[in-house]
Short mmCIF file of C-alpha atoms and ligand atoms in Angstrom, two decimals:
data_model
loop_
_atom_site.label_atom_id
_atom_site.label_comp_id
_atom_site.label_asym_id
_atom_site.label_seq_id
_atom_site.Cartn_x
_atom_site.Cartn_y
_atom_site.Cartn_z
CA UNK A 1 19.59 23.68 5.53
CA UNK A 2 15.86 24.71 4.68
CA UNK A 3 13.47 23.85 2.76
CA UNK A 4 14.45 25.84 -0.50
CA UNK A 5 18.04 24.35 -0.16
CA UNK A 6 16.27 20.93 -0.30
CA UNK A 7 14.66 21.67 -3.15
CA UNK A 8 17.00 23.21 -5.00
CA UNK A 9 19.34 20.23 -4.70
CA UNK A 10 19.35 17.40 -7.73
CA UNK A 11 16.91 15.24 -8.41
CA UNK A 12 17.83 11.63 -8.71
CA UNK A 13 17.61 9.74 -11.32
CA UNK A 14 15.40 6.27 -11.66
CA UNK A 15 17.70 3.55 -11.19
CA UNK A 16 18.25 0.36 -13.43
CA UNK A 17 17.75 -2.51 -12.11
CA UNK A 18 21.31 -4.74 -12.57
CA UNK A 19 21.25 -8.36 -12.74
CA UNK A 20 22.40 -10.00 -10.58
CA UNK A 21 21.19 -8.77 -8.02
CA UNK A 22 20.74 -11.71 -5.58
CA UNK A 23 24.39 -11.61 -5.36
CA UNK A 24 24.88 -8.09 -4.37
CA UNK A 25 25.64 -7.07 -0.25
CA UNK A 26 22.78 -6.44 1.91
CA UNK A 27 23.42 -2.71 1.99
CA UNK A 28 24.09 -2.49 -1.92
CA UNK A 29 20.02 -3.46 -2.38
CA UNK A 30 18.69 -1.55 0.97
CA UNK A 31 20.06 1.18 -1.25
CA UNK A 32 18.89 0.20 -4.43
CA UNK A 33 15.33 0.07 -3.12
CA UNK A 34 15.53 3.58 -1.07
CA UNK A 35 16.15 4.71 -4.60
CA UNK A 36 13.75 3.25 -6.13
CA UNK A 37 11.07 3.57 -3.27
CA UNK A 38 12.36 7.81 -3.62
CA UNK A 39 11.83 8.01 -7.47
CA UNK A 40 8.89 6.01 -6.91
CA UNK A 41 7.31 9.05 -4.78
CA UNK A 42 9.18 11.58 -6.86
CA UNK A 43 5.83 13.09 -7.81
CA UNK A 44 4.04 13.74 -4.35
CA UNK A 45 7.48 14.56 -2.85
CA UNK A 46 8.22 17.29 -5.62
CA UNK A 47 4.50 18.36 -4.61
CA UNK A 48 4.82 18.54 -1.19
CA UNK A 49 8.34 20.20 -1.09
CA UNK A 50 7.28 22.78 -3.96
CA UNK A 51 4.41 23.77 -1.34
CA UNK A 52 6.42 23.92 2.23
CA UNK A 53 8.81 25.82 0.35
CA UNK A 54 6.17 27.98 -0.16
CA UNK A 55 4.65 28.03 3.29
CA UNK A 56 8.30 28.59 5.21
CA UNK A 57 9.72 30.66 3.02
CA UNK A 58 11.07 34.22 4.07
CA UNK A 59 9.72 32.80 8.08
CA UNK A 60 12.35 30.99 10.70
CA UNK A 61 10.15 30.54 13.24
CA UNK A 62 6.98 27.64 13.52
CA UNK A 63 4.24 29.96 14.56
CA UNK A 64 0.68 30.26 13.62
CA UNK A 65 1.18 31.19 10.37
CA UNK A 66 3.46 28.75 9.23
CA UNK A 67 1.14 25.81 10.26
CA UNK A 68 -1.94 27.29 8.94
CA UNK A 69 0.30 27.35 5.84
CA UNK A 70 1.35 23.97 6.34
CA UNK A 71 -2.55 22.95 7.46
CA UNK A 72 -3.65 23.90 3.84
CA UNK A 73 -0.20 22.03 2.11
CA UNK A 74 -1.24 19.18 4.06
CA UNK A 75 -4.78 18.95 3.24
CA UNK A 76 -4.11 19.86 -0.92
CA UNK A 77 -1.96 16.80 -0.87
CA UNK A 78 -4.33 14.85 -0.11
CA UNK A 79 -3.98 14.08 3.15
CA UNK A 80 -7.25 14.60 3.79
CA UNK A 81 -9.18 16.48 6.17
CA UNK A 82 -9.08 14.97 9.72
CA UNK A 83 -5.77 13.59 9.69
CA UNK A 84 -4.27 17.29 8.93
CA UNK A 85 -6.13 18.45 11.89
CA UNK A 86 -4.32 15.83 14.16
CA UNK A 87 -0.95 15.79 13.03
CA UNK A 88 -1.28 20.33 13.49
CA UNK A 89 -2.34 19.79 16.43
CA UNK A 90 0.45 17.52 17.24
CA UNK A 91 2.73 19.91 15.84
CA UNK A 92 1.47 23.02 18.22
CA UNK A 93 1.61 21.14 20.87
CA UNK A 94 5.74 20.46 20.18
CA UNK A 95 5.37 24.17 19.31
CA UNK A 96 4.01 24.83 22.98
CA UNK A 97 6.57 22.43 24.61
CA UNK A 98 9.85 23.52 23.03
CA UNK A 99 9.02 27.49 22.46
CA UNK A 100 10.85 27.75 19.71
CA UNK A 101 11.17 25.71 16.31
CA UNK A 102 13.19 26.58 13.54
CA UNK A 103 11.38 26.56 9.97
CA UNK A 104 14.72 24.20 9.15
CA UNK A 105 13.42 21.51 11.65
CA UNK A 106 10.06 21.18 10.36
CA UNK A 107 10.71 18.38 8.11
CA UNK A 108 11.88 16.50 10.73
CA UNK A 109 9.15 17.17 13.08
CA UNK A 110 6.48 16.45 10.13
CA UNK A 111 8.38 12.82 9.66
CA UNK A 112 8.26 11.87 13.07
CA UNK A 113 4.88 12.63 13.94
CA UNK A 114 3.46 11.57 10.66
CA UNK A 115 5.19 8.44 11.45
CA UNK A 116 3.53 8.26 15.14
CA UNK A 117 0.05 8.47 13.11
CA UNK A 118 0.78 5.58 10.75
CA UNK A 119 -0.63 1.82 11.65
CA UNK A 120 2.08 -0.65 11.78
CA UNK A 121 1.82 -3.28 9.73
CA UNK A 122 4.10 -6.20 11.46
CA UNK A 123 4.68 -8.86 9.00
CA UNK A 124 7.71 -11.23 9.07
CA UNK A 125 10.08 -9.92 6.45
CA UNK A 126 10.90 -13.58 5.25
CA UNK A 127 7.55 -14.42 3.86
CA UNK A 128 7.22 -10.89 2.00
CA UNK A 129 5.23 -9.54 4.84
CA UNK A 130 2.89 -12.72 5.64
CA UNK A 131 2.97 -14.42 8.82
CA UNK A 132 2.74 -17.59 6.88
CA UNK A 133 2.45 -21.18 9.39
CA UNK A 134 3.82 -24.34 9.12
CA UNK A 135 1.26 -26.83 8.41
CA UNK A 136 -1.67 -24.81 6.99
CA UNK A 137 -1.66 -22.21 3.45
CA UNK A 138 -2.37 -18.79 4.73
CA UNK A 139 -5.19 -17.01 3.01
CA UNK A 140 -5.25 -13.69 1.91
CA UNK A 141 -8.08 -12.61 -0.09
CA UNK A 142 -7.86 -9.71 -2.16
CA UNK A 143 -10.75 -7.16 -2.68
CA UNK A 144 -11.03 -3.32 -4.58
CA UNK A 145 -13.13 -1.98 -7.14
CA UNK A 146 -12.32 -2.71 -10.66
CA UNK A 147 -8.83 -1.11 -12.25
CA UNK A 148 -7.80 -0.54 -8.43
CA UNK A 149 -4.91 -3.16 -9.24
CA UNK A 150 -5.72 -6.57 -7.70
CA UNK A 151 -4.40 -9.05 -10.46
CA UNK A 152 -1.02 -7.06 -10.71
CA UNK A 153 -0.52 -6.72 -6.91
CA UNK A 154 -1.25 -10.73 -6.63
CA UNK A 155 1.38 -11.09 -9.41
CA UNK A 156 3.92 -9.15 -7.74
CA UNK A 157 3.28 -10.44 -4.30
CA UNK A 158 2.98 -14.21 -5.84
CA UNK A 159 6.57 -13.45 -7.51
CA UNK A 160 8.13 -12.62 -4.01
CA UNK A 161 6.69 -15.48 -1.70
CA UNK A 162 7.95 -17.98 -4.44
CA UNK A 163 11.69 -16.40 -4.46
CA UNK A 164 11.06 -16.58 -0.49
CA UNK A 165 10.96 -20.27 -1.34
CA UNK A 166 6.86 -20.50 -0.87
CA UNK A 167 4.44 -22.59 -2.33
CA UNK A 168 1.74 -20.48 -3.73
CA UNK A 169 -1.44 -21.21 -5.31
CA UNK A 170 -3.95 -18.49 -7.02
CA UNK A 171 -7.68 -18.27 -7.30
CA UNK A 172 -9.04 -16.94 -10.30
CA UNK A 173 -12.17 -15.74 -8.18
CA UNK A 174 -12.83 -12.70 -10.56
CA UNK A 175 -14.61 -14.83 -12.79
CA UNK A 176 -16.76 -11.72 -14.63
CA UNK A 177 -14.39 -11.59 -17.46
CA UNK A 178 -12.34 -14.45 -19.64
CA UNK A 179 -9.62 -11.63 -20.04
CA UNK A 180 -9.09 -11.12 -16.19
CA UNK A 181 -8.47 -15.02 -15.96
CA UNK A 182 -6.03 -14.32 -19.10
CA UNK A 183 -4.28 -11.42 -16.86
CA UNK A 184 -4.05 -13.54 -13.95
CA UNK A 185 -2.93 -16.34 -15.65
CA UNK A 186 -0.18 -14.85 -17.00
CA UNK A 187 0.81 -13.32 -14.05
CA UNK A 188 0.95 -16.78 -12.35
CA UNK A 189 3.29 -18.53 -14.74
CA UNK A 190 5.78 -15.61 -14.20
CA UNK A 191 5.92 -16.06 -10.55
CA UNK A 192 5.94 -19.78 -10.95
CA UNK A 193 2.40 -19.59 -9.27
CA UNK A 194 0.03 -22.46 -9.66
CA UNK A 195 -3.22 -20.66 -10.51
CA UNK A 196 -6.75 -22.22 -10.04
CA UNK A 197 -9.19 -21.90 -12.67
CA UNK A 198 -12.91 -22.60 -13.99
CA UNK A 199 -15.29 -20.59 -16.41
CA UNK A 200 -15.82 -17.06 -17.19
CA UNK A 201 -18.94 -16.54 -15.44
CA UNK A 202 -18.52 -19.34 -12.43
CA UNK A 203 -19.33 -19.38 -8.89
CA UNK A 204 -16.42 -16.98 -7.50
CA UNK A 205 -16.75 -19.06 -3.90
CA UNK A 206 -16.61 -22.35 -6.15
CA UNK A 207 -13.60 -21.21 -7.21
CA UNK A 208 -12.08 -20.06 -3.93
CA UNK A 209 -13.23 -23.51 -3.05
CA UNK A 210 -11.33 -25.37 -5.58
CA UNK A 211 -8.68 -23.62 -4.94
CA UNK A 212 -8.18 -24.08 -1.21
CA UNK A 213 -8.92 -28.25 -1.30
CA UNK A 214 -6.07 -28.05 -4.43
CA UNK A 215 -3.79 -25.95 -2.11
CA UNK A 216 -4.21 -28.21 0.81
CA UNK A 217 -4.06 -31.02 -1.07
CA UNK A 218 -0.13 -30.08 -2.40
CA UNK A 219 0.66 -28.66 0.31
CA UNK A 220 0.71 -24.98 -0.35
CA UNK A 221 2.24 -22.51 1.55
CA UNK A 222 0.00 -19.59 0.27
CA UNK A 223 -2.95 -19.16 -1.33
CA UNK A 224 -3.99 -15.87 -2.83
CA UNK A 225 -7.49 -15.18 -3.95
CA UNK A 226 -8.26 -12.79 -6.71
CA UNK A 227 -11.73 -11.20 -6.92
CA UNK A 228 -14.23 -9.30 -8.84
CA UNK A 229 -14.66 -5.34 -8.25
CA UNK A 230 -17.20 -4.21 -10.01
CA UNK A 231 -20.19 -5.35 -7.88
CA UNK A 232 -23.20 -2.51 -8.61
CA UNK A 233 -23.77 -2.36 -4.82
CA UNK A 234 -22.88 -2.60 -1.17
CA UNK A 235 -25.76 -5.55 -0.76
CA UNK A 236 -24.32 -7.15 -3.43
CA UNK A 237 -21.00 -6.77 -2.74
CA UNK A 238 -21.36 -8.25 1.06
CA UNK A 239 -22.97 -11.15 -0.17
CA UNK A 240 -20.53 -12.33 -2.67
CA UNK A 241 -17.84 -11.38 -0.34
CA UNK A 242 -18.91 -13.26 2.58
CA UNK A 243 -19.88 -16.71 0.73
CA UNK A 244 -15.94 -16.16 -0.75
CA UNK A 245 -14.98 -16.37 2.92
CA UNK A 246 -17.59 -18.39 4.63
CA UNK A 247 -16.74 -21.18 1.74
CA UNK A 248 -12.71 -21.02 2.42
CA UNK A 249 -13.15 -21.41 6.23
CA UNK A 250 -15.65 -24.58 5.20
CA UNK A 251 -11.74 -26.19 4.18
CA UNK A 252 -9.62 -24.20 5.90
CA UNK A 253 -11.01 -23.02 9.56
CA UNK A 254 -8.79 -19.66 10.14
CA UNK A 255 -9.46 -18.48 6.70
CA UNK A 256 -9.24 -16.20 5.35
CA UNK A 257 -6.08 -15.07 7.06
CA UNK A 258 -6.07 -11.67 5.64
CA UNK A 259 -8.54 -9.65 3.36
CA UNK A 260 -6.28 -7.01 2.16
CA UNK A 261 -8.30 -3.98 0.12
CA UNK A 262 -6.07 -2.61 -2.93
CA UNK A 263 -6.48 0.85 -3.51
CA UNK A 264 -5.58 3.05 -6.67
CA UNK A 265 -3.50 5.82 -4.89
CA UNK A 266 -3.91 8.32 -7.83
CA UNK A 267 -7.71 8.39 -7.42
CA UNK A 268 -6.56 10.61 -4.30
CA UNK A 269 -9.99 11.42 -2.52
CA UNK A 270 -12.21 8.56 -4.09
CA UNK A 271 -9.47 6.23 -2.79
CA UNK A 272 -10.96 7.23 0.67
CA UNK A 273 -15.19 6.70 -0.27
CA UNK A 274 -13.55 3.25 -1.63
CA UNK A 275 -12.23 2.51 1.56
CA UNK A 276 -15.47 3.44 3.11
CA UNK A 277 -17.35 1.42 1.03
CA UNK A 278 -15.01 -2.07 1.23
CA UNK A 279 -14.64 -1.94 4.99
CA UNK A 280 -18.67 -1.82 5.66
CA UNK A 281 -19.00 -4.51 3.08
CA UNK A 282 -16.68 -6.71 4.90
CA UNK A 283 -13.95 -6.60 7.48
CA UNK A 284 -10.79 -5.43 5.76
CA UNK A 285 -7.51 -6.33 7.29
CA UNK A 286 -4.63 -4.81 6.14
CA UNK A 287 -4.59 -2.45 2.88
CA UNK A 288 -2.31 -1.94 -0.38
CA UNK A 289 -2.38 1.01 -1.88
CA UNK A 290 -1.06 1.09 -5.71
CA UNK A 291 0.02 3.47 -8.52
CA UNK A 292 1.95 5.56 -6.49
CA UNK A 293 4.66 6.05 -8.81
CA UNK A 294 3.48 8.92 -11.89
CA UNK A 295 1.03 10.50 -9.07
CA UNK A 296 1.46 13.63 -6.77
CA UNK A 297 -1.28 12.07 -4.17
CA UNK A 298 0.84 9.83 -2.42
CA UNK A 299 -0.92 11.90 0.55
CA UNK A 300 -3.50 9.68 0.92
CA UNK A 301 -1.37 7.07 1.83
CA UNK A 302 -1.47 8.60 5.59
CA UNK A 303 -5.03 9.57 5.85
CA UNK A 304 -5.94 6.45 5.12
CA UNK A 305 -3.84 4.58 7.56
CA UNK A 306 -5.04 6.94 9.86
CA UNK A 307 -8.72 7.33 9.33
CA UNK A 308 -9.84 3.72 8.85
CA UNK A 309 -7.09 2.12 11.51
CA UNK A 310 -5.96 -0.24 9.31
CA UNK A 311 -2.40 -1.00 7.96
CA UNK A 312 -1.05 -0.50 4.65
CA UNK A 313 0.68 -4.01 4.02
CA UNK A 314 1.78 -3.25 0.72
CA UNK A 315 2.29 0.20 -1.75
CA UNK A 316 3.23 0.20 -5.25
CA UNK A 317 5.31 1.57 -7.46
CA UNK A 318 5.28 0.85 -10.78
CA UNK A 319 3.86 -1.87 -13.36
CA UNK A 320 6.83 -4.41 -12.92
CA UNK A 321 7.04 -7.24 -10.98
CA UNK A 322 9.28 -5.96 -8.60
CA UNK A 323 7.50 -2.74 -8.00
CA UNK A 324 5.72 -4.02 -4.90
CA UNK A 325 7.35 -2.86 -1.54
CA UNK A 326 6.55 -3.94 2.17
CA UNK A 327 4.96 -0.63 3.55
CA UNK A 328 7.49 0.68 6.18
CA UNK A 329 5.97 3.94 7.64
CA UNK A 330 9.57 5.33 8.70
CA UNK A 331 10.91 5.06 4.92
CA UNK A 332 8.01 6.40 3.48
CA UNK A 333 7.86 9.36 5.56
CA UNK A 334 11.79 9.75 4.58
CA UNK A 335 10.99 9.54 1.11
CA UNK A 336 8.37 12.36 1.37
CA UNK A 337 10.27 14.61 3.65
CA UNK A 338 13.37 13.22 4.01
CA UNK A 339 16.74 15.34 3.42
CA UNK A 340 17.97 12.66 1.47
CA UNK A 341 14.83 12.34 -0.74
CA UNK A 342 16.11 14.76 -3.51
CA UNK A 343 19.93 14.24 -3.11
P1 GDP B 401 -7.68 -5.01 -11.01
O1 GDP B 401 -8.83 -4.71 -11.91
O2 GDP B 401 -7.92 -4.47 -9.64
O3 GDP B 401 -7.27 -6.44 -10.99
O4 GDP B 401 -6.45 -4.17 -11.58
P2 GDP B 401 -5.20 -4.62 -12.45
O5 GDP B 401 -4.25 -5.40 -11.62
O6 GDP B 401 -5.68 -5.25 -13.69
O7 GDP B 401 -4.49 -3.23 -12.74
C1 GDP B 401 -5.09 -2.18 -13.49
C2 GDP B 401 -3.97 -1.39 -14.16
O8 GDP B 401 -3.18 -0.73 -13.18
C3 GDP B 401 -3.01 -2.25 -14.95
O9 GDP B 401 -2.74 -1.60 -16.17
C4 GDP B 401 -1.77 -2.32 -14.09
O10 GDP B 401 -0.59 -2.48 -14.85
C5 GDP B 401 -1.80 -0.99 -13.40
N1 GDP B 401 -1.09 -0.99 -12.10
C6 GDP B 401 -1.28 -1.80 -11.04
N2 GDP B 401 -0.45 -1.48 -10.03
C7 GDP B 401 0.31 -0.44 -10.47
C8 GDP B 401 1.35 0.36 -9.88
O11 GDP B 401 1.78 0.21 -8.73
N3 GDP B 401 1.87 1.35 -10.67
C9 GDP B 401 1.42 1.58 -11.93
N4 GDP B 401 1.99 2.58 -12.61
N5 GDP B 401 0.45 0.86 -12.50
C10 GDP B 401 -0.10 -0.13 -11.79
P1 GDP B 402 -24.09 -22.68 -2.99
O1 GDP B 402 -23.81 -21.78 -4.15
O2 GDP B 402 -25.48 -22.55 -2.49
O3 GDP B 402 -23.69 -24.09 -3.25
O4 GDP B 402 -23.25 -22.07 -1.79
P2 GDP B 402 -21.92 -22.32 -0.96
O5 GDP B 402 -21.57 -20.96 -0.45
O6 GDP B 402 -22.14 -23.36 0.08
O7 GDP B 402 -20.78 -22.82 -1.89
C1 GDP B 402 -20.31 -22.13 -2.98
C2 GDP B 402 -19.61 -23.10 -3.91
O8 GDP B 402 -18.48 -23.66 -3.25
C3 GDP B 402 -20.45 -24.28 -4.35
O9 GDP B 402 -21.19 -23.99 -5.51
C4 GDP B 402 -19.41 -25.35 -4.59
O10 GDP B 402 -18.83 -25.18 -5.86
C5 GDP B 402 -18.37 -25.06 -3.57
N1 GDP B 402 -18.58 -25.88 -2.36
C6 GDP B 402 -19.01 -25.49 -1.16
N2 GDP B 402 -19.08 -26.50 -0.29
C7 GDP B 402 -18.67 -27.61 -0.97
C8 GDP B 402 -18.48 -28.98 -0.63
O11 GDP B 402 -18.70 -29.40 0.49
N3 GDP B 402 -18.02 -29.80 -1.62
C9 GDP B 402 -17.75 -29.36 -2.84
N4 GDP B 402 -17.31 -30.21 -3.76
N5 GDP B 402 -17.90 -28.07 -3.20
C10 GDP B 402 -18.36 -27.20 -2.29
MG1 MG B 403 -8.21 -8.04 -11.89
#
């Protein structure tokens, strides 16, 4: 079946949630969430199938027309530059191997070496994708600009480590507004989170440092720092950033564990200068990239990965609590280009 077959074929519908659902099978929720992780990327999918339709269509053969085709499908879906150029040139070098590819076998192709290009991100599955230790909180310190969604990713993530059975305590280190303490506040009660807090306008690294000596303290398991994003420049940034850090390893020596960068996935392009901007600031460690659901740049999600070498941990959704998946490369790429994407 080709490409036009694919798209032709239904569309599937969001799914509801249904209660209950810690009781249902294994497979029952694998398949929930592939549905949900598919309507999810419904935008950037439709995108990117609309357009290889478009580049294979009336062709059976891979040649050099179809993957300049493809080069410019790739690169409009934001994708981004360099990263098309490597995963072509991965393609014409199959092309060179195996003679001849069917248009048909494209998607496949695209998915596997799309996947190759990916970071892994190897978290253990039980602790929501933290490598959390006995006898110490692990750290992960969050950082983006402003709107990238920090305080709703903490939230979400907060809400899974304490149905993992986790002890989590949250730093209300964005202190440059009383309504983002509100918003994180809220978002701490729902997860059963215990959230630290001082003034609007405090020392953010006071507050990271409350926060760790409470965590130790009551034994936490995790401890999730929220910060501020809208720091008028890189200087500035760096220097708020590492007193956050060089503060939290005063208590605890290893952290911060992880800094993990959010980024707003429907910014497409500027998504990538944010990237740039974070990782010079400070060392990023693994990356979360939000708002994919209602956007057709999911793209960026793979340059990214690929151009900065650092894992996407985390990708979201939606606004819900639940909206927050583990990244796994291999299902993305099947939601994108999968057959069973649009059936
Ligand atoms: P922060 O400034 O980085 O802390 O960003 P917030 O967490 O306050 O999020 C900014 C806005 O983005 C809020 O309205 C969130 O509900 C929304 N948001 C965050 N993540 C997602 C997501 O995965 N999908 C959608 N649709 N909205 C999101
Ligand atoms: P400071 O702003 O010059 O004090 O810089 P630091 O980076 O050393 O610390 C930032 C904040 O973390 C301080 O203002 C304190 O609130 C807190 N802090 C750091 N070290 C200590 C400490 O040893 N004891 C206590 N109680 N608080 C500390
Ligand atoms: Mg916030």
């Amino acid at each position: 079946m080709g490409f036009f077959d694919i798209f032709k074929s239904k569309k599937s519908e969001p799914q509801s949630v249904e209660q209950g659902a810690e009781q249902t099978p294994q497979a029952e929720v694998r398949e929930r969430e592939e549905r949900e992780l598919n309507a999810g990327l419904e935008k950037t999918k439709q995108g990117l199938f609309s357009k290889l339709a478009r580049a294979v269509a009336g062709r059976s053969t891979v040649d050099a027309e179809v993957l300049d085709d493809l080069e410019e499908v790739l690169i409009t879906s934001d994708v981004g530059v360099e990263t098309t150029v490597k995963i072509i040139e991965r393609i014409e070098a199959r092309v060179a191997r195996d003679k001849y590819i069917n248009t048909a076998e494209l998607q496949s192709i695209l998915q596997d070496e799309i996947a190759q290009l990916m970071e892994k991100a190897e978290g253990s599955v039980e602790n929501f994708g933290l490598d959390v230790k006995e006898g110490e909180p692990y750290v992960l310190m969050v950082v983006g600009v402003n709107g990238a969604g920090k305080t709703t990713t903490i939230g979400k993530l907060a809400a899974q480590l304490t149905k993992a059975g986790k002890k989590v305590y949250i730093g209300a280190a964005d202190t440059f507004r009383a309504a983002a303490i509100d918003q994180l506040a809220v978002w701490a009660e729902r997860a059963g989170a215990t959230m630290i807090r001082q003034e609007m306008g405090s020392d953010p690294a006071s507050v990271a440092y409350d926060t760790l000596k409470s965590a130790v303290a009551n034994n936490a398991d995790v401890v999730l720092i929220d910060t501020a994003g809208r720091l008028h420049n890189k200087i500035g940034l760096m220097n708020e950033l590492t007193k956050i850090r060089n503060v939290m390893s005063k208590v605890v020596g290893s952290a911060p564990h992880e800094v993990m960068l959010v980024l707003d996935g429907s910014t497409g392009q500027n998504a990538f200068e944010q990237a740039r901007q974070f990782t010079q600031a400070t060392k990023v460690t693994s990356l979360a990239i939000t708002k994919l659901d209602g956007t057709a740049k999911g793209g960026v999600v793979i340059g990214i990965s690929d151009r900065f070498h650092i894992p996407v941990r985390y990708i979201g959704i939606g606004e819900g609590i639940d909206q927050l998946r583990i990244f796994d490369r291999h299902d993305f790429v099947k939601a994108l280009f999968g057959k069973g994407a649009t059936e």
